[in-house]
Amino acid sequence: MKSAEKLNIARSQEIYKEALPLVPGGVLGARKPADFIEGEYPIFVESGRGGRVIDVDGNEYIDFLCGYGPIILGYREEEVDEAVIRQIRDKGFCFTLTQRYQNELAKKLTQLVPCSQMSIFLKTGSDATTASIRIARAFTNRIKVMRCGYHGWHDWCVEMKGGVPEKFYEDVFEFRYNRLDQLDELMAKHGDQTAAIIMTPFGHPLHSKMEEPKPGFLEGVREIATRYGAILVFDEVRTGFRLAIGGAQAYYGVTPDLVVLGKGMANGYAISVVTGKREVMMASAQKLFISSTFFPNSDGFVAALKTIEILERDRVLDHIWEKGTRFWKKIQGCLDRYDVGAELSGLAPMFFITFKRDEANTHRAKRDDFYTQLIRRRVFLHPHHHGYICHRHTDQDLDLAAKAIEEALAYVKEKHGR
Ligand SMILES: Cc1ncc(COP(=O)(O)O)c(C=O)c1O
C-alpha cells in the first residue's frame, strides 16, 4: 500500500508561527501540534458541518474528535444554533439576574439521570468536578479525596504539577481503573477522613486502551464509598449523554451520590453541571460560595434543552449505537486481517485504536505511521485520544473512514510486518 500524499497545511503552520509570540505555546493544552503528529495534522480549523471539519488550508476531514467531545449531534446543528440565536436576539442571555431555564434543565435532569435531584450549573467540566469536591468536603467535613481519571486542569487534580503548591493536592490520592484492591487499600488507611471518591465510571485513561468495568468493580466502589461515608462522584464529562441519555450510571446500573456532566450536554455550548442527591447538594446552599459572572448565561441552557430534546425525540443514542456497532465490526475485521498489533477498545459510541507495546519497541512508530496515513486520508482520529460517533456521521462517512483505516493498516503491515 502506497503512502497517501502529505497534506498541505502551510496556512496552519503560518498562523501557528504568528501565534507563538502572542499566545504562550501558540495554542493551549491538548491542542498543541506535539500532542498529535507534528507536521502532519492541521493546527487551525476554519469551519465544520455535520460530522466534518475544514482546516484553514481547505482540507476537509471526517472528524471523530467532535471538539474533544461536546459535538454529540454535529457541527452547526441548525435547530440548536437557531434556538440560541433566537434567545440572544429576542431576549438576551447575559443578565444580573437568572433566567428561568435553569429550572427547566434541572427538572429534565431529574427525569433522565438516576442520581439527579438538585443541580448546580457551571460552564466547564473542570468547574464542575472542582465544585463536586468542594460540595463533598462541605457535606462530610472531611478533606481527603480518592480519584481515578482525568478531571480537568484545576489545582487539586491537574496532571502537570507546574505552578501548583503541593498542599493543594497532598490530600488527593489516585487509584487505577478496575483496581478495587488499590481503592480498598487507600480507604483502609484514609477512609474515615475521605470526603469523596471521584472517578470516571468508564475507563478512558490518556494514551491507553479504554476499559469497561470488570464485573463488580463499580458496585464495589459504591459499596466502599457507602461503608466509609464518602461521597461517590461519577465524572461523566465524557460519558454523559453518550453511553446512554442518563450516562454511564444508567448504562451500568450503579448510582453515585453526585455526577458531573458537561461536554455532550449542549452540542458545543459552554455549560456543565453537578447534579445529585438533595441532602448532599444542599450543603452547597448552606456553606459554599459557588458563583461566576457567566454561570447563569442562558445560551448554554437553551442549547442544552434543545440538544436533549433532539436526543430524545430522534432516538439519537439508538442510532449512534447502531451505526457505531456496524463501524466497530468493520474496524475490528480490519484489525484482525492485518494483525499489526493494533487494538480496538471502548464501546460503539466512544472508541480508540491503540498499538500493543512490543518488545522491539516498534509500537510507537506503527502508531505514528497509522495515524499519519489516516490524517493524510482526511480522517481525523487522534493518536492519543479516543474518538466519538456523532449523530450526523453518515453511513458514507463511516464507510470512507473504514476504508482509510484498512489502507492505513495495510501500509503499516507492509512497512513493519507483524
Ligand atoms: C472526564 C473529564 N473530566 C473533566 C474534564 C474537564 O472538562 P473541561 O475541559 O470542560 O474543563 C474533562 C475534559 O476533557 C474530562 O474528559
Tab-separated table of C-alpha atoms and ligand atoms in Angstrom:
chain	number	residue	atom	x	y	z
A	1	MET	CA	0.000	0.000	0.000
A	2	LYS	CA	1.463	3.341	-1.072
A	3	SER	CA	1.692	6.213	1.360
A	4	ALA	CA	-1.011	8.807	0.846
A	5	GLU	CA	0.249	12.229	-0.146
A	6	LYS	CA	1.202	14.592	2.674
A	7	LEU	CA	-1.407	17.276	3.290
A	8	ASN	CA	-0.763	20.898	2.571
A	9	ILE	CA	-1.003	22.541	5.998
A	10	ALA	CA	1.086	25.613	5.120
A	11	ARG	CA	-1.544	28.113	6.245
A	12	SER	CA	-1.973	26.300	9.595
A	13	GLN	CA	1.772	26.486	10.132
A	14	GLU	CA	1.880	30.153	9.165
A	15	ILE	CA	-0.874	31.061	11.667
A	16	TYR	CA	0.884	28.962	14.296
A	17	LYS	CA	4.135	30.865	13.746
A	18	GLU	CA	2.226	34.110	14.075
A	19	ALA	CA	0.649	32.825	17.331
A	20	LEU	CA	3.921	31.866	19.029
A	21	PRO	CA	4.912	35.397	20.181
A	22	LEU	CA	1.266	36.203	21.024
A	23	VAL	CA	-0.030	33.162	22.926
A	24	PRO	CA	2.304	31.060	25.104
A	25	GLY	CA	2.860	27.823	23.199
A	26	GLY	CA	0.852	29.137	20.225
A	27	VAL	CA	-2.259	27.161	21.198
A	28	LEU	CA	-3.271	25.811	24.590
A	29	GLY	CA	-3.042	22.411	26.237
A	30	ALA	CA	-4.309	19.466	24.260
A	31	ARG	CA	-4.404	21.466	21.012
A	32	LYS	CA	-0.590	21.642	20.709
A	33	PRO	CA	0.877	20.200	17.488
A	34	ALA	CA	3.141	17.898	19.542
A	35	ASP	CA	0.022	16.264	21.012
A	36	PHE	CA	-0.909	14.999	17.536
A	37	ILE	CA	1.785	14.214	14.948
A	38	GLU	CA	3.782	17.325	14.271
A	39	GLY	CA	3.909	18.386	10.640
A	40	GLU	CA	1.052	16.069	9.650
A	41	TYR	CA	-2.042	17.264	11.499
A	42	PRO	CA	-3.550	20.692	10.872
A	43	ILE	CA	-3.301	23.207	13.726
A	44	PHE	CA	-6.093	25.654	12.916
A	45	VAL	CA	-9.632	24.900	11.807
A	46	GLU	CA	-11.830	27.083	9.655
A	47	SER	CA	-15.305	25.577	9.853
A	48	GLY	CA	-17.363	22.444	10.364
A	49	ARG	CA	-20.728	20.974	9.471
A	50	GLY	CA	-22.274	17.679	10.467
A	51	GLY	CA	-19.529	15.149	11.083
A	52	ARG	CA	-16.894	17.044	9.095
A	53	VAL	CA	-14.459	19.907	9.611
A	54	ILE	CA	-12.401	22.022	7.192
A	55	ASP	CA	-8.987	23.355	8.195
A	56	VAL	CA	-7.553	26.755	7.274
A	57	ASP	CA	-5.838	25.254	4.202
A	58	GLY	CA	-9.168	23.963	2.890
A	59	ASN	CA	-8.629	20.260	3.715
A	60	GLU	CA	-11.877	18.569	4.701
A	61	TYR	CA	-11.869	15.760	7.270
A	62	ILE	CA	-14.311	13.255	8.641
A	63	ASP	CA	-13.927	14.281	12.250
A	64	PHE	CA	-14.202	11.807	15.120
A	65	LEU	CA	-12.849	14.064	17.867
A	66	CYS	CA	-16.053	16.109	17.895
A	67	GLY	CA	-14.427	19.132	19.526
A	68	TYR	CA	-12.907	16.796	22.173
A	69	GLY	CA	-16.398	15.605	22.986
A	70	PRO	CA	-19.123	18.251	23.044
A	71	ILE	CA	-20.331	17.747	19.482
A	72	ILE	CA	-22.838	14.949	20.041
A	73	LEU	CA	-25.245	15.926	17.246
A	74	GLY	CA	-22.967	17.548	14.693
A	75	TYR	CA	-21.222	20.807	13.920
A	76	ARG	CA	-23.592	23.700	13.210
A	77	GLU	CA	-26.690	21.737	14.187
A	78	GLU	CA	-29.276	24.180	12.917
A	79	GLU	CA	-32.039	23.614	15.451
A	80	VAL	CA	-29.673	24.140	18.380
A	81	ASP	CA	-27.937	27.150	16.860
A	82	GLU	CA	-31.273	28.724	15.859
A	83	ALA	CA	-32.639	28.302	19.396
A	84	VAL	CA	-29.572	30.053	20.811
A	85	ILE	CA	-29.594	32.804	18.184
A	86	ARG	CA	-33.320	33.432	18.869
A	87	GLN	CA	-32.592	33.674	22.573
A	88	ILE	CA	-29.751	36.137	22.025
A	89	ARG	CA	-31.703	38.223	19.521
A	90	ASP	CA	-35.154	38.226	21.123
A	91	LYS	CA	-34.438	38.168	24.850
A	92	GLY	CA	-30.733	38.409	25.670
A	93	PHE	CA	-28.633	35.894	27.526
A	94	CYS	CA	-26.361	37.720	29.984
A	95	PHE	CA	-28.040	39.457	32.907
A	96	THR	CA	-27.531	40.295	36.552
A	97	LEU	CA	-30.432	38.021	37.440
A	98	THR	CA	-31.068	34.428	36.468
A	99	GLN	CA	-33.375	33.444	33.606
A	100	ARG	CA	-35.903	30.674	34.182
A	101	TYR	CA	-34.237	27.988	32.030
A	102	GLN	CA	-32.205	26.678	34.946
A	103	ASN	CA	-35.370	25.182	36.467
A	104	GLU	CA	-36.383	23.547	33.201
A	105	LEU	CA	-32.960	21.978	32.727
A	106	ALA	CA	-32.678	20.883	36.370
A	107	LYS	CA	-36.120	19.226	36.090
A	108	LYS	CA	-35.127	17.495	32.876
A	109	LEU	CA	-32.013	16.069	34.522
A	110	THR	CA	-34.068	14.612	37.359
A	111	GLN	CA	-36.071	12.726	34.723
A	112	LEU	CA	-33.030	11.414	32.847
A	113	VAL	CA	-30.133	10.950	35.258
A	114	PRO	CA	-30.706	8.396	38.043
A	115	CYS	CA	-28.917	10.270	40.872
A	116	SER	CA	-30.209	13.730	39.934
A	117	GLN	CA	-32.380	15.568	42.459
A	118	MET	CA	-30.759	19.019	42.571
A	119	SER	CA	-28.324	20.715	40.214
A	120	ILE	CA	-25.746	23.476	40.098
A	121	PHE	CA	-24.913	24.736	36.629
A	122	LEU	CA	-21.465	25.976	35.694
A	123	LYS	CA	-19.521	26.387	32.469
A	124	THR	CA	-16.723	23.827	32.123
A	125	GLY	CA	-16.066	20.266	33.197
A	126	SER	CA	-13.218	21.490	35.422
A	127	ASP	CA	-15.582	23.963	37.131
A	128	ALA	CA	-17.980	21.133	37.858
A	129	THR	CA	-15.515	18.472	39.072
A	130	THR	CA	-13.970	21.071	41.394
A	131	ALA	CA	-17.397	22.131	42.671
A	132	SER	CA	-18.314	18.486	43.320
A	133	ILE	CA	-15.242	18.061	45.520
A	134	ARG	CA	-15.994	21.223	47.444
A	135	ILE	CA	-19.597	20.087	47.991
A	136	ALA	CA	-18.434	16.660	49.184
A	137	ARG	CA	-15.902	18.240	51.565
A	138	ALA	CA	-18.533	20.619	52.935
A	139	PHE	CA	-21.087	17.837	53.393
A	140	THR	CA	-18.735	15.376	55.103
A	141	ASN	CA	-16.478	17.853	56.915
A	142	ARG	CA	-13.579	15.775	55.638
A	143	ILE	CA	-10.647	16.660	53.389
A	144	LYS	CA	-9.242	13.662	51.536
A	145	VAL	CA	-10.176	12.654	48.011
A	146	MET	CA	-9.658	9.438	46.041
A	147	ARG	CA	-9.609	9.951	42.299
A	148	CYS	CA	-9.443	7.905	39.118
A	149	GLY	CA	-9.252	9.512	35.678
A	150	TYR	CA	-8.750	12.949	34.186
A	151	HIS	CA	-10.864	15.592	35.932
A	152	GLY	CA	-9.602	18.814	34.341
A	153	TRP	CA	-6.963	21.446	34.862
A	154	HIS	CA	-7.634	22.709	38.401
A	155	ASP	CA	-5.066	22.632	41.219
A	156	TRP	CA	-6.332	19.544	43.049
A	157	CYS	CA	-6.187	17.237	40.008
A	158	VAL	CA	-4.097	18.668	37.159
A	159	GLU	CA	-1.601	16.142	35.772
A	160	MET	CA	1.227	18.637	35.162
A	161	LYS	CA	2.087	19.990	38.578
A	162	GLY	CA	3.957	23.126	37.454
A	163	GLY	CA	2.725	26.200	39.333
A	164	VAL	CA	0.672	24.198	41.857
A	165	PRO	CA	1.705	24.159	45.538
A	166	GLU	CA	1.908	20.607	46.837
A	167	LYS	CA	-0.517	21.374	49.650
A	168	PHE	CA	-3.292	21.770	47.081
A	169	TYR	CA	-3.113	18.114	46.089
A	170	GLU	CA	-1.451	16.414	49.053
A	171	ASP	CA	-4.844	15.126	50.251
A	172	VAL	CA	-5.725	13.680	46.868
A	173	PHE	CA	-4.831	10.032	46.141
A	174	GLU	CA	-5.060	8.179	42.842
A	175	PHE	CA	-6.214	4.665	42.133
A	176	ARG	CA	-6.292	2.879	38.801
A	177	TYR	CA	-9.450	1.990	36.949
A	178	ASN	CA	-10.618	-1.566	37.666
A	179	ARG	CA	-8.234	-1.857	40.637
A	180	LEU	CA	-10.677	-2.161	43.507
A	181	ASP	CA	-7.820	-3.543	45.609
A	182	GLN	CA	-5.976	-0.209	45.306
A	183	LEU	CA	-9.025	1.765	46.413
A	184	ASP	CA	-9.634	-0.720	49.205
A	185	GLU	CA	-6.094	-0.252	50.475
A	186	LEU	CA	-6.274	3.544	50.295
A	187	MET	CA	-9.610	3.604	52.087
A	188	ALA	CA	-8.395	1.229	54.797
A	189	LYS	CA	-5.795	3.903	55.558
A	190	HIS	CA	-7.725	7.131	54.912
A	191	GLY	CA	-11.396	6.107	54.714
A	192	ASP	CA	-12.555	7.924	57.848
A	193	GLN	CA	-11.068	11.183	56.504
A	194	THR	CA	-12.231	10.742	52.921
A	195	ALA	CA	-14.786	13.225	51.613
A	196	ALA	CA	-15.126	11.913	48.060
A	197	ILE	CA	-14.274	9.178	45.651
A	198	ILE	CA	-14.352	10.729	42.178
A	199	MET	CA	-13.934	8.535	39.130
A	200	THR	CA	-14.853	8.110	35.504
A	201	PRO	CA	-17.361	5.215	35.520
A	202	PHE	CA	-15.903	4.079	32.218
A	203	GLY	CA	-12.113	3.780	31.969
A	204	HIS	CA	-10.605	6.228	29.478
A	205	PRO	CA	-7.073	6.950	30.672
A	206	LEU	CA	-4.914	9.165	28.475
A	207	HIS	CA	-2.799	7.368	25.843
A	208	SER	CA	-4.111	3.950	26.939
A	209	LYS	CA	-6.777	1.482	25.936
A	210	MET	CA	-10.277	2.222	27.143
A	211	GLU	CA	-11.662	-0.114	29.782
A	212	GLU	CA	-15.122	-1.313	30.649
A	213	PRO	CA	-15.713	-2.014	34.324
A	214	LYS	CA	-14.838	-5.549	35.354
A	215	PRO	CA	-17.801	-7.370	36.892
A	216	GLY	CA	-18.349	-5.997	40.386
A	217	PHE	CA	-15.912	-3.067	40.061
A	218	LEU	CA	-18.400	-0.190	40.068
A	219	GLU	CA	-20.614	-1.972	42.595
A	220	GLY	CA	-17.504	-2.490	44.755
A	221	VAL	CA	-16.612	1.210	44.611
A	222	ARG	CA	-20.206	2.087	45.505
A	223	GLU	CA	-20.091	-0.241	48.483
A	224	ILE	CA	-16.750	1.118	49.734
A	225	ALA	CA	-17.974	4.732	49.472
A	226	THR	CA	-21.126	3.881	51.420
A	227	ARG	CA	-19.227	1.892	54.046
A	228	TYR	CA	-16.865	4.778	54.810
A	229	GLY	CA	-19.443	7.552	54.435
A	230	ALA	CA	-17.616	9.117	51.475
A	231	ILE	CA	-19.480	10.800	48.617
A	232	LEU	CA	-19.248	8.878	45.355
A	233	VAL	CA	-18.909	11.235	42.394
A	234	PHE	CA	-19.023	9.939	38.844
A	235	ASP	CA	-17.143	12.161	36.435
A	236	GLU	CA	-19.298	11.733	33.350
A	237	VAL	CA	-17.964	14.740	31.482
A	238	ARG	CA	-17.279	12.393	28.538
A	239	THR	CA	-19.753	9.556	29.062
A	240	GLY	CA	-22.766	11.719	29.974
A	241	PHE	CA	-25.424	11.583	27.220
A	242	ARG	CA	-23.074	9.316	25.221
A	243	LEU	CA	-23.370	5.758	26.551
A	244	ALA	CA	-26.998	6.367	27.454
A	245	ILE	CA	-29.033	9.516	27.837
A	246	GLY	CA	-28.730	9.004	31.611
A	247	GLY	CA	-24.984	8.422	31.232
A	248	ALA	CA	-22.793	5.511	32.285
A	249	GLN	CA	-24.629	5.320	35.637
A	250	ALA	CA	-27.805	4.413	33.758
A	251	TYR	CA	-25.909	2.138	31.353
A	252	TYR	CA	-24.177	0.166	34.127
A	253	GLY	CA	-26.908	0.494	36.744
A	254	VAL	CA	-24.708	1.868	39.526
A	255	THR	CA	-25.882	5.137	41.073
A	256	PRO	CA	-23.399	7.623	42.539
A	257	ASP	CA	-24.266	10.379	45.023
A	258	LEU	CA	-23.231	13.117	42.611
A	259	VAL	CA	-22.449	13.215	38.923
A	260	VAL	CA	-20.610	15.783	36.853
A	261	LEU	CA	-21.768	16.357	33.274
A	262	GLY	CA	-20.502	18.717	30.607
A	263	LYS	CA	-19.339	18.258	27.031
A	264	GLY	CA	-22.150	16.371	25.231
A	265	MET	CA	-24.965	18.151	27.040
A	266	ALA	CA	-25.258	21.193	24.773
A	267	ASN	CA	-23.646	20.300	21.431
A	268	GLY	CA	-20.706	22.659	21.901
A	269	TYR	CA	-22.130	25.488	24.018
A	270	ALA	CA	-20.414	26.022	27.355
A	271	ILE	CA	-22.397	24.543	30.213
A	272	SER	CA	-21.654	21.921	32.839
A	273	VAL	CA	-23.471	20.658	35.878
A	274	VAL	CA	-23.025	18.951	39.229
A	275	THR	CA	-26.212	17.096	39.965
A	276	GLY	CA	-27.124	14.575	42.637
A	277	LYS	CA	-28.712	13.743	45.926
A	278	ARG	CA	-30.622	16.544	47.602
A	279	GLU	CA	-29.080	16.248	51.059
A	280	VAL	CA	-25.542	16.371	49.639
A	281	MET	CA	-26.253	19.172	47.185
A	282	MET	CA	-27.874	21.253	49.930
A	283	ALA	CA	-24.503	21.517	51.645
A	284	SER	CA	-23.594	23.947	48.891
A	285	ALA	CA	-26.530	26.247	49.590
A	286	GLN	CA	-25.691	26.494	53.271
A	287	LYS	CA	-21.905	26.588	53.380
A	288	LEU	CA	-20.417	27.369	49.990
A	289	PHE	CA	-19.971	30.191	47.559
A	290	ILE	CA	-20.136	28.836	44.026
A	291	SER	CA	-20.610	31.704	41.633
A	292	SER	CA	-19.282	33.170	38.432
A	293	THR	CA	-20.345	36.090	36.284
A	294	PHE	CA	-21.043	33.762	33.374
A	295	PHE	CA	-22.625	30.730	35.084
A	296	PRO	CA	-26.240	31.895	34.613
A	297	ASN	CA	-25.842	32.951	30.962
A	298	SER	CA	-28.735	31.330	29.178
A	299	ASP	CA	-27.094	30.437	25.845
A	300	GLY	CA	-25.793	27.187	27.353
A	301	PHE	CA	-29.142	26.366	28.994
A	302	VAL	CA	-31.116	26.947	25.812
A	303	ALA	CA	-28.600	24.880	23.831
A	304	ALA	CA	-28.730	22.065	26.402
A	305	LEU	CA	-32.543	21.982	26.464
A	306	LYS	CA	-32.702	21.857	22.671
A	307	THR	CA	-29.907	19.279	22.407
A	308	ILE	CA	-31.614	16.997	24.933
A	309	GLU	CA	-34.964	17.489	23.161
A	310	ILE	CA	-33.356	16.278	19.914
A	311	LEU	CA	-31.549	13.394	21.625
A	312	GLU	CA	-34.877	12.141	22.973
A	313	ARG	CA	-37.121	12.999	20.015
A	314	ASP	CA	-34.878	11.478	17.336
A	315	ARG	CA	-33.688	8.493	19.390
A	316	VAL	CA	-30.181	9.745	18.690
A	317	LEU	CA	-28.382	7.377	21.038
A	318	ASP	CA	-30.048	4.325	19.492
A	319	HIS	CA	-28.796	5.480	16.091
A	320	ILE	CA	-25.302	6.229	17.390
A	321	TRP	CA	-25.129	2.757	18.932
A	322	GLU	CA	-26.447	1.088	15.759
A	323	LYS	CA	-24.087	2.778	13.318
A	324	GLY	CA	-21.225	2.749	15.833
A	325	THR	CA	-21.635	-1.011	16.223
A	326	ARG	CA	-21.563	-1.542	12.440
A	327	PHE	CA	-18.446	0.640	12.215
A	328	TRP	CA	-16.839	-1.181	15.148
A	329	LYS	CA	-17.333	-4.554	13.455
A	330	LYS	CA	-15.742	-3.285	10.264
A	331	ILE	CA	-12.725	-1.861	12.082
A	332	GLN	CA	-12.325	-4.998	14.187
A	333	GLY	CA	-12.427	-7.060	10.970
A	334	CYS	CA	-9.601	-4.929	9.503
A	335	LEU	CA	-7.514	-5.171	12.670
A	336	ASP	CA	-7.902	-8.962	12.644
A	337	ARG	CA	-6.989	-9.216	8.957
A	338	TYR	CA	-3.845	-7.101	9.164
A	339	ASP	CA	-2.709	-8.213	12.603
A	340	VAL	CA	-0.138	-5.466	13.249
A	341	GLY	CA	-0.661	-5.215	16.986
A	342	ALA	CA	-3.439	-2.638	16.773
A	343	GLU	CA	-6.280	-2.936	19.270
A	344	LEU	CA	-9.778	-1.523	19.341
A	345	SER	CA	-11.171	-0.581	22.744
A	346	GLY	CA	-14.114	1.322	24.183
A	347	LEU	CA	-17.716	0.970	23.145
A	348	ALA	CA	-19.550	1.769	19.929
A	349	PRO	CA	-20.166	5.490	20.728
A	350	MET	CA	-16.591	6.041	22.021
A	351	PHE	CA	-13.757	4.017	20.528
A	352	PHE	CA	-9.973	4.064	20.389
A	353	ILE	CA	-7.350	2.336	18.227
A	354	THR	CA	-4.081	1.808	20.127
A	355	PHE	CA	-0.971	-0.259	19.418
A	356	LYS	CA	0.185	-3.029	21.723
A	357	ARG	CA	3.547	-2.430	23.318
A	358	ASP	CA	6.008	-4.811	21.673
A	359	GLU	CA	9.493	-5.961	22.587
A	360	ALA	CA	11.183	-4.326	19.616
A	361	ASN	CA	9.502	-1.066	20.669
A	362	THR	CA	8.036	-0.550	17.203
A	363	HIS	CA	4.531	0.179	18.511
A	364	ARG	CA	5.147	3.921	18.590
A	365	ALA	CA	6.417	4.010	15.019
A	366	LYS	CA	3.463	1.871	13.912
A	367	ARG	CA	1.048	4.159	15.716
A	368	ASP	CA	2.565	7.293	14.183
A	369	ASP	CA	2.565	5.748	10.703
A	370	PHE	CA	-1.018	4.584	11.109
A	371	TYR	CA	-2.339	7.960	12.262
A	372	THR	CA	-0.229	9.798	9.660
A	373	GLN	CA	-1.814	7.690	6.926
A	374	LEU	CA	-5.257	8.327	8.373
A	375	ILE	CA	-4.964	12.100	8.579
A	376	ARG	CA	-3.490	12.160	5.073
A	377	ARG	CA	-6.633	10.293	4.001
A	378	ARG	CA	-8.622	13.018	5.751
A	379	VAL	CA	-9.855	11.002	8.673
A	380	PHE	CA	-9.426	12.963	11.884
A	381	LEU	CA	-8.720	10.462	14.623
A	382	HIS	CA	-6.225	11.128	17.400
A	383	PRO	CA	-3.098	9.080	18.179
A	384	HIS	CA	-3.581	9.614	21.938
A	385	HIS	CA	-7.304	10.143	22.467
A	386	HIS	CA	-10.400	8.107	21.665
A	387	GLY	CA	-12.903	9.178	19.046
A	388	TYR	CA	-16.688	9.607	19.224
A	389	ILE	CA	-19.517	8.823	16.850
A	390	CYS	CA	-21.882	11.774	16.492
A	391	HIS	CA	-25.451	11.856	15.203
A	392	ARG	CA	-24.513	13.461	11.877
A	393	HIS	CA	-21.821	10.970	10.904
A	394	THR	CA	-23.363	9.441	7.801
A	395	ASP	CA	-23.036	5.856	6.640
A	396	GLN	CA	-20.897	7.242	3.820
A	397	ASP	CA	-18.588	8.995	6.355
A	398	LEU	CA	-18.191	5.755	8.251
A	399	ASP	CA	-17.593	3.687	5.092
A	400	LEU	CA	-14.916	6.136	3.927
A	401	ALA	CA	-13.297	6.121	7.362
A	402	ALA	CA	-13.315	2.309	7.499
A	403	LYS	CA	-11.661	2.184	4.060
A	404	ALA	CA	-8.993	4.669	5.189
A	405	ILE	CA	-8.381	2.606	8.325
A	406	GLU	CA	-7.942	-0.502	6.192
A	407	GLU	CA	-5.471	1.262	3.884
A	408	ALA	CA	-3.522	2.714	6.813
A	409	LEU	CA	-3.246	-0.752	8.361
A	410	ALA	CA	-2.108	-2.215	5.036
A	411	TYR	CA	0.591	0.466	4.893
A	412	VAL	CA	1.752	-0.335	8.428
A	413	LYS	CA	1.761	-4.056	7.670
A	414	GLU	CA	3.908	-3.597	4.574
A	415	LYS	CA	6.326	-1.270	6.329
A	416	HIS	CA	6.676	-3.018	9.679
A	417	GLY	CA	5.432	-6.576	9.175
A	418	ARG	CA	3.666	-8.006	12.196
B	1	LIG	C1	-13.556	13.052	32.272
B	1	LIG	C2	-13.284	14.530	32.219
B	1	LIG	N1	-13.480	15.273	33.318
B	1	LIG	C3	-13.272	16.600	33.316
B	1	LIG	C4	-12.824	17.247	32.189
B	1	LIG	C5	-12.576	18.726	32.215
B	1	LIG	O1	-13.509	19.368	31.427
B	1	LIG	P1	-13.198	20.780	30.765
B	1	LIG	O2	-12.114	20.571	29.756
B	1	LIG	O3	-14.504	21.207	30.152
B	1	LIG	O4	-12.771	21.707	31.866
B	1	LIG	C6	-12.609	16.519	31.015
B	1	LIG	C7	-12.118	17.178	29.800
B	1	LIG	O5	-11.658	16.559	28.867
B	1	LIG	C8	-12.836	15.116	31.031
B	1	LIG	O6	-12.626	14.360	29.949
